[in-house]
XYZ file of C-alpha atoms in Angstrom:
772
model
C 97.853 81.825 106.837
C 99.551 84.912 108.227
C 97.516 87.921 109.306
C 98.316 91.575 108.709
C 95.797 93.713 110.648
C 98.304 95.317 113.023
C 100.748 96.066 110.233
C 98.008 97.441 108.052
C 96.582 99.707 110.724
C 100.034 101.098 111.367
C 100.663 101.602 107.662
C 97.333 103.347 107.238
C 98.134 105.700 110.066
C 101.498 106.447 108.528
C 99.955 107.159 105.152
C 97.455 109.585 106.597
C 100.383 111.819 107.520
C 102.316 111.191 104.323
C 102.203 114.524 102.599
C 102.650 116.918 105.504
C 105.523 115.561 107.524
C 107.959 118.299 108.554
C 111.423 118.485 107.092
C 113.546 115.796 108.693
C 117.014 116.379 110.011
C 119.794 115.177 107.746
C 119.938 111.407 107.322
C 116.832 110.616 109.445
C 115.018 109.143 106.435
C 117.606 106.441 105.812
C 116.976 102.764 106.349
C 116.175 102.233 109.989
C 118.882 99.623 110.430
C 121.661 102.196 110.116
C 123.042 103.432 113.388
C 123.873 107.102 113.840
C 127.549 106.195 113.983
C 127.300 104.441 110.622
C 125.460 107.412 109.166
C 128.063 109.799 110.477
C 130.855 107.663 109.083
C 129.192 107.654 105.666
C 128.710 111.433 105.687
C 132.317 111.932 106.713
C 133.515 109.712 103.892
C 131.322 111.557 101.384
C 132.828 114.882 102.386
C 136.332 113.455 102.134
C 135.670 112.162 98.625
C 134.072 115.418 97.480
C 137.108 117.355 98.702
C 139.356 115.233 96.482
C 137.216 115.069 93.342
C 137.542 117.319 90.328
C 134.456 118.872 88.749
C 134.800 116.382 85.915
C 134.806 113.454 88.337
C 131.794 114.840 90.168
C 129.826 115.212 86.960
C 130.912 111.689 86.078
C 129.095 110.292 89.102
C 125.889 111.725 87.642
C 126.261 109.678 84.432
C 124.300 106.420 84.116
C 125.224 104.865 80.785
C 123.340 102.135 78.908
C 125.920 99.446 78.176
C 123.529 97.745 75.787
C 123.670 100.681 73.355
C 127.435 100.626 72.800
C 128.988 99.115 69.683
C 132.403 97.512 69.362
C 133.920 100.756 68.137
C 132.679 102.531 71.291
C 134.435 100.232 73.734
C 137.790 101.994 73.857
C 136.271 105.397 74.594
C 133.769 104.241 77.207
C 136.395 102.242 79.081
C 138.689 105.254 79.061
C 135.833 107.327 80.456
C 135.578 104.864 83.365
C 139.327 105.184 84.011
C 138.949 108.959 84.139
C 136.013 108.775 86.582
C 133.490 110.071 84.054
C 130.877 107.311 84.573
C 128.880 106.661 87.738
C 127.071 103.506 86.694
C 125.682 101.318 83.946
C 122.377 99.721 83.155
C 121.696 96.776 80.878
C 125.195 95.312 81.085
C 123.919 91.859 80.125
C 122.118 93.182 77.031
C 125.198 94.041 75.036
C 125.755 92.552 71.589
C 129.483 93.074 72.191
C 130.024 91.865 75.766
C 127.040 90.817 77.870
C 129.082 89.737 80.881
C 131.262 92.758 81.501
C 130.321 93.441 85.128
C 133.648 92.415 86.598
C 135.802 94.084 83.954
C 133.966 97.405 84.128
C 134.050 97.413 87.916
C 137.756 96.623 87.932
C 138.440 99.660 85.751
C 136.508 101.871 88.159
C 137.890 100.440 91.388
C 141.503 99.952 90.356
C 142.162 102.554 87.667
C 139.902 105.563 88.237
C 141.257 108.521 90.265
C 139.224 107.889 93.447
C 138.406 104.200 92.987
C 134.677 104.855 93.310
C 132.748 101.707 92.358
C 130.204 101.706 89.567
C 126.555 101.061 90.329
C 124.976 98.449 88.039
C 121.219 98.787 87.565
C 118.577 96.916 85.643
C 114.835 96.440 85.286
C 114.433 93.520 87.686
C 110.677 93.913 87.855
C 109.035 90.581 88.694
C 111.968 88.233 88.783
C 115.386 87.935 87.222
C 115.570 84.504 85.624
C 112.972 82.910 87.870
C 110.000 84.924 86.653
C 107.174 85.606 89.100
C 103.715 86.862 88.090
C 103.568 90.406 86.744
C 103.267 93.014 89.521
C 99.549 93.568 88.866
C 99.096 89.825 89.291
C 101.135 89.809 92.482
C 98.933 92.620 93.775
C 95.938 90.317 93.279
C 97.342 88.135 96.058
C 96.843 90.940 98.597
C 99.759 89.205 100.330
C 102.766 91.350 101.359
C 104.783 88.295 102.345
C 104.432 86.800 98.868
C 105.665 90.022 97.265
C 108.503 90.422 99.741
C 109.674 86.877 99.039
C 109.498 87.337 95.261
C 111.627 90.476 95.441
C 114.100 88.722 97.738
C 114.552 85.883 95.241
C 114.948 88.327 92.358
C 117.622 90.182 94.339
C 119.538 86.986 95.105
C 119.593 86.042 91.434
C 120.417 89.509 90.066
C 123.167 90.196 92.591
C 124.858 86.966 91.542
C 125.650 88.709 88.242
C 126.669 92.017 89.814
C 123.424 94.007 89.681
C 122.882 96.002 92.888
C 120.092 98.363 91.862
C 116.655 97.635 90.435
C 114.193 100.007 88.777
C 111.340 98.775 90.945
C 108.869 98.929 92.573
C 106.575 100.742 90.183
C 104.108 102.331 92.592
C 102.174 104.510 90.187
C 98.461 104.473 90.892
C 96.520 103.733 87.717
C 92.808 103.762 87.019
C 93.056 103.067 83.303
C 93.565 99.500 82.010
C 94.131 100.818 78.501
C 97.529 101.989 79.737
C 100.068 99.292 78.937
C 102.109 99.870 82.050
C 99.211 99.070 84.349
C 100.649 95.534 84.193
C 103.658 96.829 86.107
C 101.628 98.580 88.806
C 100.103 97.315 92.019
C 96.629 98.541 91.132
C 94.342 101.487 91.782
C 94.350 101.854 95.569
C 96.901 103.925 97.526
C 96.796 101.801 100.687
C 97.144 98.445 98.929
C 99.883 99.831 96.666
C 101.723 101.302 99.656
C 101.671 98.087 101.650
C 102.713 95.900 98.742
C 105.261 98.434 97.496
C 106.892 98.531 100.925
C 107.015 94.733 100.936
C 108.823 94.815 97.598
C 111.326 97.374 98.890
C 111.970 95.190 101.934
C 112.503 92.153 99.742
C 114.983 93.889 97.471
C 116.916 95.762 100.145
C 116.488 93.564 103.263
C 117.306 95.046 106.654
C 120.992 95.055 105.683
C 121.466 97.170 102.586
C 125.208 96.512 102.571
C 124.659 92.754 102.328
C 125.943 91.271 99.055
C 122.488 90.084 97.959
C 120.669 93.379 98.466
C 119.460 95.609 95.629
C 118.753 99.294 96.088
C 115.077 99.812 95.238
C 113.835 102.622 93.019
C 110.296 103.960 93.328
C 108.886 104.995 89.984
C 107.592 107.121 88.400
C 107.497 110.366 90.345
C 104.750 111.359 89.918
C 101.356 110.820 88.295
C 102.503 108.675 85.357
C 99.581 106.285 85.820
C 97.129 109.105 85.115
C 98.338 109.707 81.544
C 95.462 110.976 79.429
C 93.533 108.339 77.521
C 95.850 105.612 78.760
C 98.393 106.752 76.184
C 101.904 106.139 77.450
C 104.243 109.122 77.957
C 101.260 111.481 77.757
C 100.029 114.423 79.794
C 98.647 113.969 83.301
C 96.420 116.492 85.010
C 96.023 115.831 88.718
C 94.741 118.425 91.185
C 97.202 118.828 94.033
C 94.744 117.541 96.624
C 94.213 114.352 94.609
C 97.950 114.059 94.024
C 98.660 114.196 97.738
C 95.845 111.884 98.837
C 95.999 109.228 96.099
C 99.160 109.316 93.987
C 101.901 110.301 96.462
C 101.284 108.098 99.537
C 102.916 104.958 98.059
C 106.129 106.923 97.417
C 106.163 108.335 100.928
C 105.573 104.871 102.368
C 108.482 103.501 100.324
C 110.783 106.281 101.463
C 109.818 105.700 105.082
C 110.747 102.043 104.522
C 114.228 103.079 103.400
C 113.819 103.091 99.606
C 117.084 104.449 98.240
C 116.202 105.991 94.882
C 113.381 107.621 92.952
C 112.853 107.760 89.176
C 111.211 110.650 87.363
C 108.146 110.246 85.205
C 108.115 110.461 81.417
C 104.771 112.237 81.470
C 104.111 115.865 82.192
C 102.251 116.698 85.370
C 99.995 119.729 85.188
C 101.882 121.065 82.139
C 105.423 120.504 83.484
C 107.434 117.419 82.430
C 108.116 115.419 85.565
C 111.853 115.384 84.890
C 111.923 119.185 85.142
C 109.656 119.675 88.163
C 111.176 121.423 91.224
C 107.756 121.089 92.874
C 108.094 117.306 92.863
C 111.768 116.827 93.614
C 112.662 119.841 95.713
C 109.482 120.900 97.491
C 107.882 117.509 98.129
C 110.642 114.926 97.963
C 113.452 116.838 99.676
C 111.920 119.683 101.680
C 108.710 118.039 102.900
C 109.789 114.399 103.098
C 113.515 114.713 103.831
C 114.542 112.108 101.249
C 118.324 111.661 101.149
C 118.715 108.978 98.510
C 119.173 109.924 94.872
C 116.869 110.748 91.980
C 117.448 109.295 88.522
C 115.826 110.373 85.288
C 114.011 107.751 83.273
C 115.749 106.543 80.115
C 116.244 109.549 77.764
C 113.745 111.593 79.796
C 116.049 114.616 80.116
C 116.286 115.020 76.351
C 112.578 114.321 75.938
C 111.822 117.639 77.585
C 112.660 119.108 74.158
C 109.777 117.421 72.266
C 107.653 118.154 75.348
C 108.134 121.803 74.373
C 109.658 122.619 77.746
C 113.368 122.735 76.862
C 114.860 124.686 73.950
C 117.814 122.362 73.417
C 120.049 119.846 75.192
C 121.810 122.493 77.257
C 118.507 123.921 78.441
C 117.284 120.405 79.235
C 120.370 119.779 81.377
C 119.782 123.020 83.275
C 116.106 122.249 83.857
C 116.727 118.693 85.071
C 119.685 119.549 87.289
C 117.946 122.522 88.885
C 114.796 120.461 89.404
C 116.749 117.945 91.454
C 117.563 115.097 89.047
C 120.801 113.702 90.463
C 121.628 111.050 87.876
C 120.963 111.192 84.140
C 120.030 107.883 82.552
C 121.403 107.129 79.094
C 121.799 110.648 77.680
C 124.849 112.840 78.355
C 123.580 116.408 78.657
C 125.119 116.719 82.139
C 128.509 115.657 80.836
C 128.259 118.113 77.958
C 126.817 121.160 79.695
C 126.936 121.169 83.508
C 130.432 122.645 83.736
C 129.472 125.366 81.262
C 126.242 126.037 83.154
C 128.297 126.434 86.324
C 130.609 128.924 84.595
C 127.532 130.866 83.464
C 125.998 130.888 86.943
C 123.036 128.689 85.946
C 124.129 125.884 88.269
C 126.478 125.867 91.243
C 129.161 123.537 92.522
C 127.266 123.358 95.793
C 124.288 121.945 93.899
C 126.614 119.546 92.115
C 128.099 118.413 95.415
C 124.614 117.725 96.772
C 123.744 115.552 93.781
C 127.026 113.656 93.995
C 126.619 113.196 97.746
C 123.167 111.672 97.220
C 124.643 109.094 94.835
C 127.737 108.345 96.913
C 125.549 107.915 99.988
C 123.653 105.072 98.361
C 126.816 103.474 96.986
C 128.322 103.528 100.471
C 125.172 102.127 102.062
C 125.256 99.297 99.529
C 128.784 98.407 100.647
C 130.108 98.633 97.089
C 133.633 99.384 98.281
C 133.612 96.163 100.300
C 131.722 94.040 97.710
C 132.175 95.616 94.276
C 132.195 92.471 92.146
C 129.554 89.901 91.127
C 128.640 87.511 93.901
C 128.866 84.393 91.722
C 132.539 84.024 91.006
C 132.218 80.930 88.798
C 129.559 79.438 86.508
C 129.094 76.646 89.030
C 128.365 79.124 91.810
C 125.895 80.922 89.577
C 124.148 77.679 88.674
C 123.523 76.952 92.355
C 121.717 80.294 92.705
C 119.813 80.908 89.480
C 116.476 79.074 89.085
C 117.172 76.629 91.855
C 114.371 74.331 92.987
C 113.518 76.484 96.008
C 113.098 79.575 93.827
C 111.011 77.761 91.218
C 108.706 76.339 93.863
C 108.315 79.823 95.373
C 107.340 81.177 91.948
C 104.737 78.425 91.603
C 103.275 79.046 95.041
C 103.173 82.777 94.364
C 101.335 82.306 91.083
C 98.700 80.137 92.755
C 97.766 83.020 95.069
C 97.335 85.514 92.235
C 94.610 83.756 90.219
C 91.248 85.473 90.531
C 88.160 83.324 89.987
C 85.611 85.672 88.427
C 82.816 83.240 87.601
C 82.071 79.608 88.426
C 78.544 78.651 87.456
C 77.400 75.193 88.561
C 80.786 74.726 90.249
C 82.387 73.729 86.963
C 85.750 74.269 88.616
C 87.619 72.506 90.008
C 88.017 69.989 87.216
C 87.922 66.279 87.942
C 90.845 64.066 87.041
C 88.626 61.469 85.390
C 87.286 63.935 82.832
C 88.325 64.267 79.224
C 89.395 67.895 78.850
C 89.721 69.715 75.540
C 92.553 72.212 76.099
C 92.154 74.959 73.534
C 93.514 78.444 73.016
C 96.601 80.368 71.902
C 98.128 80.657 75.395
C 97.690 77.080 76.588
C 101.227 76.185 75.581
C 102.993 79.534 75.073
C 106.164 79.558 77.178
C 107.267 83.046 76.223
C 103.900 84.732 76.532
C 103.128 83.437 80.027
C 106.092 85.386 81.433
C 104.538 88.758 80.579
C 106.140 92.163 80.220
C 109.559 93.220 81.579
C 111.378 89.899 81.500
C 114.792 90.957 80.262
C 116.441 87.848 81.661
C 113.542 85.448 81.372
C 113.994 82.586 78.930
C 111.063 80.683 77.471
C 113.162 77.512 77.557
C 112.736 77.542 81.328
C 108.976 78.168 81.331
C 106.667 75.349 82.354
C 103.401 75.609 80.485
C 99.904 74.356 81.153
C 99.693 71.575 78.541
C 102.355 69.280 80.050
C 101.273 70.269 83.558
C 97.698 69.109 82.898
C 98.904 65.845 81.402
C 101.059 65.229 84.454
C 98.168 66.129 86.740
C 95.627 63.695 85.283
C 98.099 60.903 84.518
C 96.199 57.833 83.305
C 92.964 58.879 85.058
C 91.783 61.241 82.342
C 92.630 62.555 78.916
C 93.830 65.935 77.663
C 92.918 66.702 74.048
C 94.957 69.666 72.819
C 94.104 71.875 69.859
C 95.308 75.479 69.984
C 92.686 76.773 67.557
C 94.748 79.962 67.121
C 98.507 80.191 66.806
C 98.840 83.358 68.878
C 96.522 85.818 70.611
C 96.191 88.210 67.644
C 95.714 85.426 65.084
C 92.678 86.148 62.895
C 92.820 82.938 60.881
C 90.058 80.364 61.457
C 92.001 77.457 59.966
C 92.538 75.926 63.414
C 88.875 76.098 64.414
C 87.908 72.737 62.950
C 90.409 70.779 65.039
C 89.484 72.754 68.165
C 85.748 72.123 67.726
C 86.391 68.458 67.041
C 88.339 68.153 70.294
C 85.612 70.017 72.183
C 82.910 67.624 70.961
C 84.908 64.650 72.249
C 85.492 66.196 75.674
C 83.567 66.344 78.926
C 84.682 69.939 79.471
C 86.408 72.596 77.378
C 89.264 74.603 78.909
C 90.094 77.689 76.846
C 93.305 79.587 77.632
C 93.510 82.955 75.917
C 94.017 86.643 76.486
C 96.963 88.768 75.411
C 100.496 87.999 74.355
C 103.145 89.533 76.565
C 103.967 92.214 73.990
C 100.477 93.700 74.161
C 101.085 95.205 77.599
C 103.984 97.019 79.178
C 105.784 100.230 78.301
C 104.537 101.901 75.141
C 101.923 99.179 74.607
C 98.614 100.829 75.351
C 95.364 99.674 73.779
C 92.242 101.627 72.917
C 90.262 98.434 72.347
C 90.744 96.072 75.292
C 88.636 93.216 73.968
C 90.157 89.795 73.326
C 92.413 90.333 70.310
C 92.371 88.331 67.094
C 89.656 85.743 66.509
C 89.474 84.546 70.120
C 85.903 85.743 70.705
C 84.837 84.066 67.466
C 86.491 80.805 68.495
C 84.866 80.953 71.938
C 81.461 81.462 70.342
C 81.972 78.338 68.222
C 83.086 76.333 71.258
C 80.019 77.477 73.182
C 77.810 76.143 70.397
C 79.012 72.611 71.159
C 77.067 72.786 74.421
C 79.999 71.450 76.399
C 80.813 73.077 79.758
C 83.299 75.836 79.042
C 85.943 77.197 81.428
C 88.139 80.101 80.397
C 91.541 81.091 81.767
C 92.745 84.561 80.827
C 96.412 85.515 80.673
C 96.804 89.259 80.217
C 98.505 92.348 81.544
C 95.223 94.166 82.160
C 91.494 93.541 82.635
C 89.846 92.768 79.306
C 86.454 93.676 77.904
C 84.617 90.352 77.913
C 81.274 91.204 76.252
C 79.287 88.078 75.339
C 82.265 85.879 76.190
C 81.417 86.183 79.860
C 77.957 84.728 79.211
C 79.294 81.934 76.989
C 81.824 80.726 79.560
C 80.586 78.834 82.607
C 83.751 79.646 84.547
C 86.314 82.431 84.139
C 89.640 82.715 85.915
C 92.047 85.646 85.549
C 95.620 84.377 85.651
C 97.398 87.607 84.582
C 100.819 86.624 83.165
C 101.877 84.112 85.835
C 105.585 83.670 85.024
C 107.970 80.745 84.753
C 105.842 78.289 86.733
C 102.453 79.197 85.256
C 101.627 75.672 84.107
C 102.064 73.712 87.346
C 100.447 76.532 89.352
C 97.378 76.630 87.125
C 97.068 72.864 87.055
C 97.007 72.648 90.851
C 94.343 75.343 91.146
C 92.210 74.140 88.223
C 92.092 70.647 89.725
C 91.355 71.883 93.217
C 94.542 71.006 95.041
C 94.405 74.652 96.075
C 91.369 76.925 96.051
C 91.845 80.211 94.165
C 92.350 83.099 96.574
C 93.190 86.123 94.413
C 91.263 89.386 94.691
C 91.122 92.155 92.103
C 93.527 95.025 92.866
C 91.515 97.271 90.548
C 88.005 97.670 89.181
C 87.260 95.551 86.094
C 85.378 97.648 83.516
C 82.431 96.481 81.454
C 84.115 98.042 78.444
C 86.677 100.604 77.389
C 84.041 103.324 77.232
C 83.602 103.077 80.996
C 87.231 104.004 81.699
C 88.336 105.502 84.024
C 86.414 103.528 86.602
C 87.614 103.039 90.156
C 85.987 102.154 93.432
C 87.033 105.183 95.517
C 85.314 107.732 93.289
C 83.525 110.806 94.555
C 79.759 110.845 94.975
C 77.603 112.855 92.597
C 74.490 114.920 93.032
C 72.553 112.360 91.012
C 73.979 108.980 91.934
C 72.810 106.032 89.871
C 71.117 103.051 91.464
C 69.949 99.777 89.986
C 66.433 101.139 89.503
C 66.655 104.874 88.752
C 67.475 104.675 85.051
C 66.646 102.499 82.053
C 69.298 100.605 80.120
C 69.572 101.384 76.428
C 68.048 98.128 75.215
C 64.862 98.727 77.250
C 64.208 102.359 76.341
C 60.987 102.757 74.380
C 60.676 104.692 71.142
C 59.748 108.371 71.127
C 59.521 108.523 74.901
C 59.677 111.753 76.918
C 63.237 113.077 77.400
C 63.433 112.298 81.104
C 61.592 108.961 80.999
C 64.785 106.785 81.017
C 65.952 108.667 84.109
C 68.584 111.294 84.848
C 71.418 109.861 86.930
C 75.157 109.377 86.634
C 75.429 106.336 84.399
C 76.208 105.090 80.914
C 73.089 103.805 79.218
C 74.961 100.968 77.520
C 77.427 100.049 80.305
C 75.510 100.952 83.438
C 77.046 102.511 86.537
C 79.000 99.625 88.044
C 82.153 97.846 86.958
C 81.861 94.321 85.647
C 83.691 93.157 88.777
C 84.474 95.456 91.720
C 87.772 96.189 93.392
C 88.592 93.456 95.911
C 86.377 90.854 94.202
C 87.254 87.195 93.825
C 85.577 83.824 94.269
C 86.893 80.625 95.822
C 85.836 76.985 95.589
C 83.948 77.550 98.818
C 81.560 80.190 100.166
C 81.889 82.633 103.054
C 79.216 84.235 105.194
C 79.723 87.560 106.990
C 77.740 88.190 110.171
C 77.625 89.924 113.555
C 79.230 93.251 112.707
C 80.207 95.011 115.911
C 81.789 98.363 116.685
C 83.457 98.833 120.055
C 81.837 102.261 120.356
C 79.552 104.584 118.439
C 82.107 107.392 118.633
C 85.804 107.772 117.871
C 87.883 110.415 119.621
C 90.701 112.193 117.819
C 93.281 110.439 120.000
C 91.393 107.175 120.430
C 90.719 104.039 118.457
C 87.716 102.062 117.317
C 87.558 98.284 116.990
C 85.418 96.989 114.124
C 84.806 93.242 113.981
C 82.695 90.614 112.264
C 82.384 86.845 112.147
C 83.439 85.127 108.943
C 82.214 81.567 108.371
C 83.196 79.098 105.675
C 79.787 77.744 104.692
C 81.096 75.680 101.791
C 82.684 72.267 101.479
C 86.349 73.167 100.872
C 89.122 74.844 102.810
C 89.693 78.259 101.267
C 91.217 81.666 101.900
C 89.107 84.806 102.215
C 90.453 88.371 102.083
C 88.376 90.378 104.548
C 88.379 94.095 103.772
C 87.676 97.202 105.863
C 86.193 100.281 104.175
C 85.006 103.658 105.453
C 83.093 106.619 104.070
C 83.190 110.167 105.385
C 79.622 111.299 104.732
C 80.197 115.061 104.814
C 83.476 116.938 104.448
C 84.804 120.360 103.611
C 85.523 118.776 100.238
C 83.598 115.881 98.743
C 84.893 112.546 100.011
C 85.048 109.139 98.232
C 82.126 106.724 98.463
C 84.494 104.164 100.015
C 88.131 103.980 101.016
C 90.097 100.860 101.910
C 91.527 101.090 105.416
C 92.666 97.535 106.123
C 92.484 93.889 105.104
C 93.207 90.459 106.500
C 93.657 87.118 104.742
C 92.191 84.182 106.662
C 92.057 80.498 105.780
C 89.071 78.529 107.079
C 88.110 74.877 106.920
C 84.515 73.947 106.003
C 82.179 75.035 108.802
C 84.897 76.995 110.591
C 84.241 80.555 111.813
C 86.621 83.270 112.869
C 86.173 86.663 114.423
C 88.078 89.264 112.395
C 88.794 92.585 114.069
C 90.277 95.815 112.727
C 91.542 98.797 114.685
C 90.623 102.166 113.211
C 92.345 105.360 114.357
C 91.382 108.935 113.649
C 94.543 109.699 111.684
C 93.510 107.050 109.149
C 90.613 109.356 108.250
C 92.787 112.368 107.404
C 92.687 114.060 104.001
C 93.760 117.287 102.325
C 91.247 120.092 102.226
C 90.907 122.779 99.570
C 93.686 124.822 101.216
C 96.058 121.837 100.948
C 96.035 121.364 104.710
C 95.838 117.841 106.005
C 92.861 117.665 108.324
C 90.834 115.219 110.394
C 87.286 116.519 110.378
C 84.618 115.444 112.864
C 81.392 114.014 111.532
C 79.443 110.900 110.587
C 81.112 107.893 108.967
C 79.968 104.620 107.472
C 82.142 101.554 107.903
C 82.021 98.158 106.204
C 83.631 94.788 106.718
C 83.308 93.319 103.270
C 84.531 90.828 100.667
C 84.835 93.607 98.065
C 84.261 97.324 97.552
C 80.552 97.030 96.707
C 79.153 94.762 99.406
C 79.578 93.812 103.055
C 78.212 94.518 106.514
C 77.643 98.211 107.181
C 77.844 100.142 110.420
C 78.328 103.754 111.408
C 80.189 105.882 113.935
C 80.838 109.511 114.757
C 84.287 111.085 114.801
C 84.436 113.653 117.606
């Protein structure tokens, strides 16, 4: 198993400086593989093109049209617009009801018939695979494995570029602390360091170290900024984030992506502190351009420019165009307010040609870096060439191996898992054989016909050694009918063990699909209760785009495994883990709430003046009648949910056990320009080879502003055989302890710190040191 401590320490140091870097000289924030001579050549070519282009052609480069929205009667006009240089790119070319394979034709019109021959840029939501579907991003984050994520993005890029796509609307690096929000499925979790590291890996997979290579996709970090903090988990809603919190928690993943060469940024649908993100000069001019020196381009989200009108921020379409353009939105997705109004706004002095040239230059720069003039057309020239690329055996095996690393074992009483091949297993539940649902949200090109589900995978696994009795019990996750219960209970009574596979259908998470009630939908809890009554050992596999409220289900099940939505190869991956060919190794990338009423809950929260402990308050069921007001205790808790999550950030079991011992710090003090080595011995005390994710946390005990109770500063995945021990060491530098004070200055303050080497955010070996 590969290790990441050096990379992680470096990333953490980088992030500590994320929000206060000085303005970079032109072009210094580009991908590191570009030489200065290449950069200069690109800038020279941009200036040459701008000198030749009309205002109409320049505005055209700012237009990103949705090919999937055009009807047959629109085709003549849109193709003429390409010939006239009035379109800069298209999204969703393969979602047209008229022509879903128009990449080559549209590009030919641009390259051969438009005035300057500027290629179109084809973009699409290639989120967790193209046709080979990997686990949802939140599931991939549970691997805590940058290499896995980098490889998944690389495969997605190879498949998508075969069709002509050279730009993806990923990674989504919004921090989210609210599992009610549907788009949490698309995030990488709640922690800025983990999200930054995994987001960078995704950028590297999409773009490679050669952006002009024919299989590279330009990455797009979204959504800038604060979208994951939408009030109440309601999509598209308001977000209120103090600037200090914005800079310390929500912005670092974007800065890390930009430092890794990420070529584009997408605006948020939500408002941030009363200003719609698409109209925020603070975000796009002050932070993105002036402070960070970003020289890629910014694209609005789909229809987001026009949505500033219902936001109550823009009077009309013309005003919306002025607000977006002056805020720094270079490219307008789907809507055409720039085409309609920018020239008029320039005549009226509300926008300048110099501003227009800057926006066009940002777009042309990325097109030139992608090598679109040299490789404008789809990579797969024939169906046979495409067939060799799409869903080949190597890609499918990679998707299976990736899924295996994302499963998080939450409970395993009496070592019910792994299953034994000689057992009779009753396979029950609405997602046990649901090829579409296992792919999850954002699978535009995924096809259920290619999914491999758990039912046939289990049958293949046990062969003639055991028996799989299948009864779905419910037709789909929201099914409220009990007509299938009888067959399910009958199968359970005949079995040695019951394996229930439930959760959420794919449609219940993703954009616009938030939930106020995050319990198991439909009659699943009722079915589980009936299965538990049989007295048979009960294992539960959850497929969902978010953590779910488990209630009594957690007590009824002897084993619980979170599988997220695992993608195309879900079935074989689950079968191998359930039967112990591989031990589960996933770790939660977010805190799992007891119930929706506990949200938001996240590990790196601030301390309170009355912190709750396990013994300083009384739970609601144990409070006596007519007792004195303060008798149950006065601390920061919820009487019915308690003060802890159901499962903490970083948590996950394996089929073995690990013991942490011998914590050692290289010194009791850390100088501002020095480093501290923190190490511990990790021993596999169980009977199986397994992978442990060792985590490093710190706490700043006293600051000029209140500091979180813990913050992740590093992690390392190690694989140990039974009885094997390994010394794990982390390097901690002072700049990893930086934060923004009340004056918005980034500071490193001396004082006392706690440090942990731990298996999750609530346990571990604790030490202390002083920062001088």
